[in-house]
CSV table of C-alpha atoms in Angstrom, one decimal:
chain,number,residue,atom,x,y,z
A,1,MET,CA,12.0,12.3,-61.6
A,2,THR,CA,13.1,10.0,-58.7
A,3,ILE,CA,14.6,13.0,-56.8
A,4,ILE,CA,11.4,15.0,-57.3
A,5,THR,CA,9.3,12.1,-56.1
A,6,LEU,CA,11.5,11.6,-53.1
A,7,ALA,CA,11.5,15.3,-52.3
A,8,SER,CA,7.7,15.4,-52.6
A,9,PHE,CA,7.4,12.3,-50.4
A,10,LEU,CA,9.6,14.0,-47.7
A,11,VAL,CA,7.6,17.2,-47.9
A,12,VAL,CA,4.4,15.2,-47.3
A,13,LEU,CA,6.0,13.4,-44.4
A,14,VAL,CA,7.2,16.7,-42.8
A,15,VAL,CA,3.8,18.4,-43.3
A,16,SER,CA,1.9,15.4,-41.9
A,17,GLU,CA,4.2,15.3,-38.9
A,18,MET,CA,3.7,18.9,-38.3
A,19,LEU,CA,-0.1,18.6,-38.5
A,20,LEU,CA,-0.1,15.6,-36.2
A,21,ARG,CA,2.0,17.4,-33.7
A,22,PHE,CA,-0.3,20.4,-33.9
A,23,LYS,CA,-3.3,18.3,-33.3
A,24,ARG,CA,-1.7,16.5,-30.4
A,25,HIS,CA,-0.7,19.7,-28.7
A,26,HIS,CA,-4.2,21.2,-29.3
A,27,ILE,CA,-5.8,18.1,-27.7
A,28,GLU,CA,-3.4,18.2,-24.7
A,29,GLY,CA,-4.1,21.9,-24.1
A,30,SER,CA,-7.9,21.7,-24.6
A,31,ASP,CA,-8.9,20.6,-21.1
A,32,HIS,CA,-10.6,23.4,-19.2
A,33,LEU,CA,-12.7,23.0,-16.1
A,34,ASP,CA,-14.5,26.1,-14.7
A,35,TYR,CA,-12.8,27.3,-11.5
A,36,GLY,CA,-13.9,26.3,-8.1
A,37,MET,CA,-15.2,22.7,-8.3
A,38,ILE,CA,-12.1,21.3,-6.5
A,39,VAL,CA,-11.2,22.8,-3.1
A,40,TYR,CA,-8.5,22.0,-0.6
A,41,ASP,CA,-9.2,19.7,2.4
A,42,ASN,CA,-6.6,19.2,5.1
A,43,HIS,CA,-7.9,15.7,5.8
A,44,LEU,CA,-8.6,14.3,2.4
A,45,GLY,CA,-6.3,16.5,0.2
A,46,TRP,CA,-9.2,17.9,-1.8
A,47,LYS,CA,-12.9,17.6,-2.1
A,48,LEU,CA,-15.8,19.0,-4.2
A,49,ALA,CA,-17.2,22.4,-3.4
A,50,PRO,CA,-20.9,22.3,-2.5
A,51,ASN,CA,-23.6,24.0,-4.6
A,52,TRP,CA,-21.1,24.4,-7.5
A,53,ASN,CA,-22.0,24.3,-11.2
A,54,GLY,CA,-19.9,24.9,-14.3
A,55,ARG,CA,-18.6,23.6,-17.6
A,56,HIS,CA,-15.9,21.2,-18.5
A,57,LYS,CA,-14.6,21.6,-22.0
A,58,HIS,CA,-12.2,19.2,-23.8
A,59,TYR,CA,-11.4,18.4,-27.4
A,60,ASP,CA,-13.7,15.4,-26.9
A,61,TYR,CA,-16.6,17.0,-25.2
A,62,ASP,CA,-18.3,20.1,-23.7
A,63,VAL,CA,-20.4,19.2,-20.7
A,64,SER,CA,-21.8,20.7,-17.5
A,65,TYR,CA,-21.4,19.5,-13.9
A,66,SER,CA,-23.2,20.5,-10.7
A,67,THR,CA,-22.8,19.5,-7.0
A,68,ASN,CA,-25.4,19.4,-4.3
A,69,SER,CA,-25.4,21.0,-0.9
A,70,HIS,CA,-23.3,18.1,0.5
A,71,GLY,CA,-20.6,18.6,-2.1
A,72,PHE,CA,-21.3,15.6,-4.3
A,73,ARG,CA,-22.7,15.1,-7.8
A,74,ASN,CA,-26.4,14.5,-8.6
A,75,ASP,CA,-29.3,15.1,-6.2
A,76,PHE,CA,-29.3,13.1,-3.0
A,77,ASN,CA,-32.9,11.8,-2.7
A,78,THR,CA,-33.5,10.5,0.8
A,79,LYS,CA,-34.2,6.8,1.2
A,80,GLN,CA,-36.4,7.4,4.2
A,81,GLY,CA,-39.8,6.0,3.4
A,82,GLN,CA,-38.5,4.2,0.4
A,83,ALA,CA,-39.2,0.5,0.1
A,84,GLY,CA,-35.8,-0.2,-1.5
A,85,LEU,CA,-32.2,0.1,-0.5
A,86,GLY,CA,-29.7,2.9,-0.5
A,87,TYR,CA,-26.6,2.3,-2.6
A,88,ALA,CA,-23.6,4.6,-2.1
A,89,PHE,CA,-21.1,4.6,-5.0
A,90,VAL,CA,-17.6,5.7,-3.8
A,91,GLY,CA,-14.8,6.2,-6.4
A,92,ASP,CA,-12.8,8.5,-8.5
A,93,SER,CA,-13.5,10.5,-11.7
A,94,PHE,CA,-15.1,7.4,-13.4
A,95,THR,CA,-17.6,7.3,-10.6
A,96,PHE,CA,-18.1,11.1,-10.5
A,97,SER,CA,-18.4,10.7,-14.3
A,98,PHE,CA,-16.1,13.1,-16.1
A,99,GLY,CA,-17.1,13.8,-19.6
A,100,VAL,CA,-20.9,13.5,-19.4
A,101,ASN,CA,-23.7,15.8,-18.2
A,102,ASP,CA,-25.5,15.3,-14.8
A,103,ASN,CA,-28.4,13.3,-16.3
A,104,GLU,CA,-26.0,11.0,-18.3
A,105,THR,CA,-24.0,9.4,-15.4
A,106,PHE,CA,-24.6,5.7,-14.9
A,107,ILE,CA,-25.6,6.5,-11.3
A,108,GLN,CA,-28.2,9.0,-12.3
A,109,LEU,CA,-29.4,6.6,-15.0
A,110,LEU,CA,-29.9,4.0,-12.2
A,111,ASN,CA,-32.0,6.4,-10.3
A,112,SER,CA,-34.0,7.4,-13.4
A,113,GLN,CA,-35.0,3.9,-14.2
A,114,GLU,CA,-35.5,2.6,-10.7
A,115,LYS,CA,-38.8,0.9,-10.1
A,116,HIS,CA,-38.3,-0.8,-6.7
A,117,GLY,CA,-37.6,2.2,-4.5
A,118,ASN,CA,-33.8,1.9,-4.4
A,119,VAL,CA,-31.8,5.1,-4.3
A,120,TYR,CA,-28.2,5.5,-5.7
A,121,PHE,CA,-25.8,8.1,-4.3
A,122,ASN,CA,-22.8,9.4,-6.2
A,123,PHE,CA,-19.8,9.9,-3.8
A,124,GLY,CA,-17.3,10.0,-6.6
A,125,VAL,CA,-14.5,12.5,-6.3
A,126,PRO,CA,-12.0,13.0,-9.2
A,127,GLY,CA,-8.5,11.8,-8.5
A,128,TYR,CA,-9.3,9.8,-5.3
A,129,SER,CA,-7.6,6.5,-4.6
A,130,THR,CA,-8.7,3.8,-2.1
A,131,ASP,CA,-7.0,5.4,0.9
A,132,GLN,CA,-8.9,8.7,0.4
A,133,GLU,CA,-12.1,6.8,-0.3
A,134,TYR,CA,-11.6,4.9,3.0
A,135,LEU,CA,-11.3,8.3,4.9
A,136,LEU,CA,-14.3,9.7,3.0
A,137,ILE,CA,-16.4,6.6,3.9
A,138,ARG,CA,-15.6,7.0,7.6
A,139,ARG,CA,-16.0,10.7,7.7
A,140,THR,CA,-19.1,11.2,5.4
A,141,VAL,CA,-20.6,8.3,3.5
A,142,LEU,CA,-21.6,6.1,6.5
A,143,HIS,CA,-23.4,9.1,8.0
A,144,PHE,CA,-25.9,8.9,5.2
A,145,SER,CA,-26.8,5.4,6.4
A,146,PRO,CA,-26.6,3.5,3.1
A,147,ASP,CA,-27.5,-0.1,3.0
A,148,VAL,CA,-24.7,-1.0,0.5
A,149,ILE,CA,-21.4,0.7,-0.2
A,150,LEU,CA,-20.1,0.0,-3.7
A,151,LEU,CA,-16.4,0.8,-3.8
A,152,VAL,CA,-15.5,1.5,-7.5
A,153,VAL,CA,-11.8,0.5,-8.0
A,154,TYR,CA,-10.3,2.1,-11.1
A,155,LEU,CA,-7.7,-0.4,-12.3
A,156,GLY,CA,-5.7,2.2,-14.1
A,157,ASN,CA,-4.0,3.8,-11.1
A,158,ASP,CA,-5.9,3.5,-7.8
A,159,LEU,CA,-3.7,0.8,-6.3
A,160,PHE,CA,-0.5,2.6,-7.2
A,161,ASP,CA,-1.7,6.0,-5.9
A,162,ASN,CA,-2.4,4.4,-2.5
A,163,GLU,CA,1.4,4.2,-2.0
A,164,LEU,CA,2.1,7.9,-2.8
A,165,PRO,CA,1.9,11.3,-1.2
A,166,PHE,CA,1.1,12.8,-4.6
A,167,PRO,CA,-1.0,10.9,-7.2
A,168,LEU,CA,0.7,9.9,-10.4
A,169,GLN,CA,-1.6,12.0,-12.6
A,170,ALA,CA,-2.3,15.0,-10.3
A,171,ASN,CA,-0.3,17.7,-8.6
A,172,ARG,CA,-2.2,18.0,-5.3
A,173,ALA,CA,-0.9,16.3,-2.2
A,174,LYS,CA,-2.9,13.5,-0.5
A,175,PRO,CA,-2.9,11.4,2.6
A,176,TYR,CA,-1.6,7.9,2.3
A,177,TYR,CA,-1.1,4.9,4.5
A,178,GLU,CA,2.1,3.0,5.3
A,179,LEU,CA,2.0,-0.6,6.6
A,180,VAL,CA,3.9,-0.9,9.9
A,181,SER,CA,3.8,-4.5,11.3
A,182,ASN,CA,0.8,-5.0,8.9
A,183,GLU,CA,-1.1,-2.1,10.5
A,184,LEU,CA,-2.1,1.0,8.6
A,185,VAL,CA,-0.4,4.2,9.7
A,186,LEU,CA,-1.7,7.4,8.2
A,187,ARG,CA,0.9,9.7,6.7
A,188,ASN,CA,1.0,13.2,5.1
A,189,THR,CA,-1.7,14.6,7.3
A,190,PRO,CA,-2.8,17.3,7.8
A,191,VAL,CA,-2.3,17.3,4.0
A,192,PRO,CA,0.2,20.0,3.0
A,193,MET,CA,-0.7,22.6,0.3
A,194,GLU,CA,2.8,22.5,-1.2
A,195,PRO,CA,3.2,21.9,-5.0
A,196,LYS,CA,4.3,18.5,-6.2
A,197,PRO,CA,8.1,18.2,-6.0
A,198,GLN,CA,10.0,17.6,-9.2
A,199,GLU,CA,11.2,14.2,-8.1
A,200,GLN,CA,7.6,13.1,-7.8
A,201,TYR,CA,7.0,14.0,-11.4
A,202,LYS,CA,9.6,11.5,-12.4
A,203,LYS,CA,7.5,8.7,-11.0
A,204,ASP,CA,5.1,8.1,-13.8
A,205,LEU,CA,2.7,5.3,-14.6
A,206,THR,CA,5.1,3.7,-17.2
A,207,ARG,CA,7.9,3.5,-14.6
A,208,VAL,CA,5.6,2.1,-11.9
A,209,VAL,CA,4.2,-0.6,-14.3
A,210,LEU,CA,7.4,-1.5,-16.2
A,211,GLY,CA,10.1,-0.7,-13.7
A,212,GLU,CA,12.6,2.2,-13.2
A,213,ASP,CA,15.0,0.7,-15.8
A,214,VAL,CA,12.3,0.1,-18.4
A,215,LYS,CA,13.6,-0.1,-21.9
A,216,ALA,CA,10.6,1.9,-23.0
A,217,ASN,CA,12.5,4.9,-21.8
A,218,GLY,CA,15.6,4.0,-23.8
A,219,LEU,CA,17.1,6.1,-26.6
A,220,ILE,CA,15.2,4.4,-29.5
A,221,ALA,CA,11.9,4.6,-27.6
A,222,ARG,CA,12.5,8.3,-26.8
A,223,ILE,CA,13.2,9.0,-30.5
A,224,VAL,CA,10.0,7.0,-31.5
A,225,ASN,CA,7.9,8.9,-29.0
A,226,ARG,CA,9.2,12.3,-30.3
A,227,ILE,CA,8.1,11.5,-33.9
A,228,GLU,CA,4.3,11.6,-34.0
A,229,MET,CA,3.8,9.3,-37.0
A,230,LEU,CA,6.1,6.6,-35.5
A,231,ARG,CA,4.4,6.9,-32.1
A,232,LEU,CA,1.0,6.3,-33.7
A,233,LEU,CA,2.3,3.4,-35.8
A,234,LYS,CA,3.8,1.8,-32.7
A,235,HIS,CA,0.6,2.3,-30.7
A,236,ASN,CA,-1.7,0.9,-33.4
A,237,LEU,CA,0.3,-1.7,-35.2
A,238,LEU,CA,3.0,-3.2,-32.9
A,239,LYS,CA,2.0,-5.8,-30.4
A,240,PRO,CA,3.9,-5.2,-27.1
A,241,PRO,CA,5.7,-8.1,-25.3
A,242,ASP,CA,4.0,-10.0,-22.5
A,243,TYR,CA,4.9,-8.3,-19.2
A,244,SER,CA,2.8,-10.4,-16.9
A,245,ALA,CA,5.7,-12.4,-15.5
A,246,GLU,CA,7.2,-9.1,-14.2
A,247,PHE,CA,4.1,-7.9,-12.4
A,248,GLU,CA,4.1,-10.2,-9.4
A,249,ASP,CA,7.0,-8.8,-7.4
A,250,ARG,CA,6.5,-5.3,-8.7
A,251,PHE,CA,2.9,-5.0,-7.7
A,252,GLU,CA,2.9,-7.2,-4.5
A,253,HIS,CA,3.1,-4.3,-2.0
A,254,ALA,CA,0.4,-2.3,-3.8
A,255,ILE,CA,-1.9,-5.3,-3.8
A,256,HIS,CA,-1.2,-6.0,-0.2
A,257,LEU,CA,-1.8,-2.4,0.9
A,258,PHE,CA,-5.0,-2.3,-1.1
A,259,THR,CA,-6.2,-5.5,0.6
A,260,VAL,CA,-5.5,-4.2,4.1
A,261,ILE,CA,-7.4,-0.9,3.3
A,262,VAL,CA,-10.3,-2.8,1.9
A,263,ASP,CA,-10.4,-4.9,5.0
A,264,GLN,CA,-10.6,-1.8,7.2
A,265,ILE,CA,-13.4,-0.4,5.0
A,266,ARG,CA,-15.3,-3.7,5.4
A,267,ASN,CA,-14.8,-3.6,9.2
A,268,ALA,CA,-16.2,0.0,9.3
A,269,CYS,CA,-19.2,-1.2,7.2
A,270,ILE,CA,-19.8,-4.2,9.5
A,271,GLN,CA,-19.9,-1.9,12.5
A,272,LYS,CA,-22.7,0.1,10.9
A,273,GLU,CA,-24.4,-3.0,9.5
A,274,VAL,CA,-23.7,-1.9,5.9
A,275,LYS,CA,-23.0,-4.3,3.1
A,276,MET,CA,-20.0,-3.7,0.9
A,277,LYS,CA,-19.0,-4.7,-2.7
A,278,LEU,CA,-16.2,-3.9,-5.0
A,279,ILE,CA,-16.7,-2.8,-8.6
A,280,LEU,CA,-13.7,-3.2,-10.9
A,281,MET,CA,-13.7,-0.3,-13.4
A,282,PRO,CA,-11.3,-0.6,-16.4
A,283,GLY,CA,-9.6,2.0,-18.5
A,284,ARG,CA,-10.2,2.3,-22.2
A,285,SER,CA,-7.1,0.2,-23.2
A,286,PHE,CA,-8.3,-2.8,-21.2
A,287,VAL,CA,-11.5,-2.9,-23.2
A,288,GLU,CA,-10.3,-1.8,-26.6
A,289,GLN,CA,-6.7,-2.9,-26.7
A,290,PRO,CA,-6.4,-6.1,-24.7
A,291,TYR,CA,-2.8,-6.8,-25.7
A,292,SER,CA,-1.4,-3.4,-24.7
A,293,ALA,CA,0.9,-3.0,-21.7
A,294,SER,CA,-1.8,-1.0,-20.0
A,295,ALA,CA,-4.4,-3.7,-20.5
A,296,GLN,CA,-1.9,-6.3,-19.3
A,297,PHE,CA,-1.3,-4.7,-15.9
A,298,GLN,CA,-5.0,-3.9,-15.4
A,299,ASN,CA,-5.8,-7.5,-16.2
A,300,TYR,CA,-3.2,-8.7,-13.7
A,301,LEU,CA,-4.6,-6.5,-11.0
A,302,ARG,CA,-8.2,-7.5,-11.9
A,303,LYS,CA,-7.4,-11.2,-11.6
A,304,ARG,CA,-5.5,-10.7,-8.3
A,305,ILE,CA,-8.4,-8.8,-6.7
A,306,VAL,CA,-10.9,-11.4,-7.9
A,307,GLU,CA,-8.7,-14.2,-6.5
A,308,ASN,CA,-8.3,-12.4,-3.2
A,309,SER,CA,-12.0,-11.6,-2.8
A,310,GLU,CA,-12.7,-14.7,-0.7
A,311,ASP,CA,-9.9,-13.9,1.7
A,312,MET,CA,-11.1,-10.2,1.8
A,313,LYS,CA,-14.6,-11.5,2.5
A,314,VAL,CA,-16.0,-9.1,0.0
A,315,ASP,CA,-18.1,-9.6,-3.2
A,316,VAL,CA,-16.6,-8.3,-6.4
A,317,ILE,CA,-18.5,-7.2,-9.5
A,318,ASP,CA,-16.0,-7.6,-12.3
A,319,LEU,CA,-17.3,-4.8,-14.5
A,320,ALA,CA,-14.0,-4.9,-16.5
A,321,ALA,CA,-14.6,-8.5,-17.7
A,322,TYR,CA,-18.2,-7.7,-18.6
A,323,LEU,CA,-17.2,-4.6,-20.6
A,324,ARG,CA,-14.4,-6.4,-22.5
A,325,GLU,CA,-16.6,-9.4,-23.3
A,326,ARG,CA,-19.4,-7.2,-24.5
A,327,TYR,CA,-17.1,-4.9,-26.5
A,328,GLN,CA,-15.6,-7.9,-28.3
A,329,ARG,CA,-19.1,-9.0,-29.4
A,330,ASN,CA,-20.5,-5.6,-30.2
A,331,PRO,CA,-18.0,-2.7,-30.1
A,332,GLY,CA,-19.0,0.9,-29.8
A,333,LYS,CA,-17.8,4.4,-28.8
A,334,TRP,CA,-17.8,3.8,-25.1
A,335,TYR,CA,-14.7,5.8,-24.2
A,336,TYR,CA,-13.5,9.2,-25.4
A,337,PRO,CA,-10.6,8.5,-27.8
A,338,ASN,CA,-8.3,11.2,-26.4
A,339,GLU,CA,-9.5,12.0,-22.8
A,340,GLY,CA,-10.2,8.4,-21.9
A,341,HIS,CA,-13.4,8.6,-19.7
A,342,LEU,CA,-16.7,6.9,-20.5
A,343,THR,CA,-18.9,8.5,-23.1
A,344,ALA,CA,-22.7,8.8,-22.6
A,345,GLU,CA,-23.0,5.6,-24.6
A,346,GLY,CA,-20.5,4.0,-22.3
A,347,HIS,CA,-22.5,5.0,-19.2
A,348,ARG,CA,-25.6,3.4,-20.7
A,349,ILE,CA,-23.6,0.2,-21.2
A,350,VAL,CA,-22.4,0.3,-17.6
A,351,LEU,CA,-26.1,0.9,-16.5
A,352,ASP,CA,-27.2,-2.1,-18.6
A,353,ILE,CA,-24.5,-4.3,-16.9
A,354,LEU,CA,-24.9,-3.1,-13.4
A,355,SER,CA,-28.7,-2.9,-13.1
A,356,PRO,CA,-29.5,-6.6,-13.0
A,357,LEU,CA,-26.4,-7.4,-10.9
A,358,LEU,CA,-27.4,-4.9,-8.2
A,359,GLN,CA,-31.1,-6.0,-8.2
């Protein structure tokens, strides 16, 4: 009987592992965005095609996007004749708002509920980091004469991508800045159309955050990560160690580079008499899993940016802290569990937080 029980148990484990692996591969292969939304740009690396509309299907959602004649999301209502201010949101896919329909983005919700004549523009482009956003602000955003530029900083990878010719999580080349005698020097431009080299694929977020010799890439960890049940148990039950002491030296250059880029954006805004603010946008782990390694590094970057805000002479809206605090009081389904972007509910929460702060 013991042998039969053990054999039955092993069969259950094997079947469960196979089902979990099948589900994981199905989720990873489910992402499909209709062709043509992203097009090559030799100055920015890529941009959004104007007058485009299509669907984005994923295991977590099935939504539609459209771009206006300027190549950005949502209609651009002119602020001429309006009693209020023009707010230009500049950021990555969280600003563009992957995963929700056009009328569900927090920026469109701000426009829909506006009662004081303010107008909110969505200049979000998926995959952009701060360096590309700086170039976009100079080339395009300032020509719309906004009163306020809101630079949305995604804490998950923006600061790291600033250092790279290829983003950590994308295969398109991008421009980037090097610091030479504390001055910004633009590299990788005109941006080549070549595919991402193999050595660049080796530079993933785990290595950037935890170091090249990270034990997470050791033999035991690789075995755990290959077994789906163990990987899920590790992710949900084991509390990772405190990595914060390791972040200072590892992130110092990324933080300094970001600070210099922000200073240049601020100077460009001053020349046009435009106000500027930073909005700190967290990833799902920061809000839902505050002890995870991902939440730890996002929290470190968040605190450093807030601490440096006085020296940068720029106001910071710490959306990350607001979201975590509210989630701890009243959790909800604010992020897609597999894809990671904000759900329609999450956008409504962001609206609820930002609306009084912007007014």
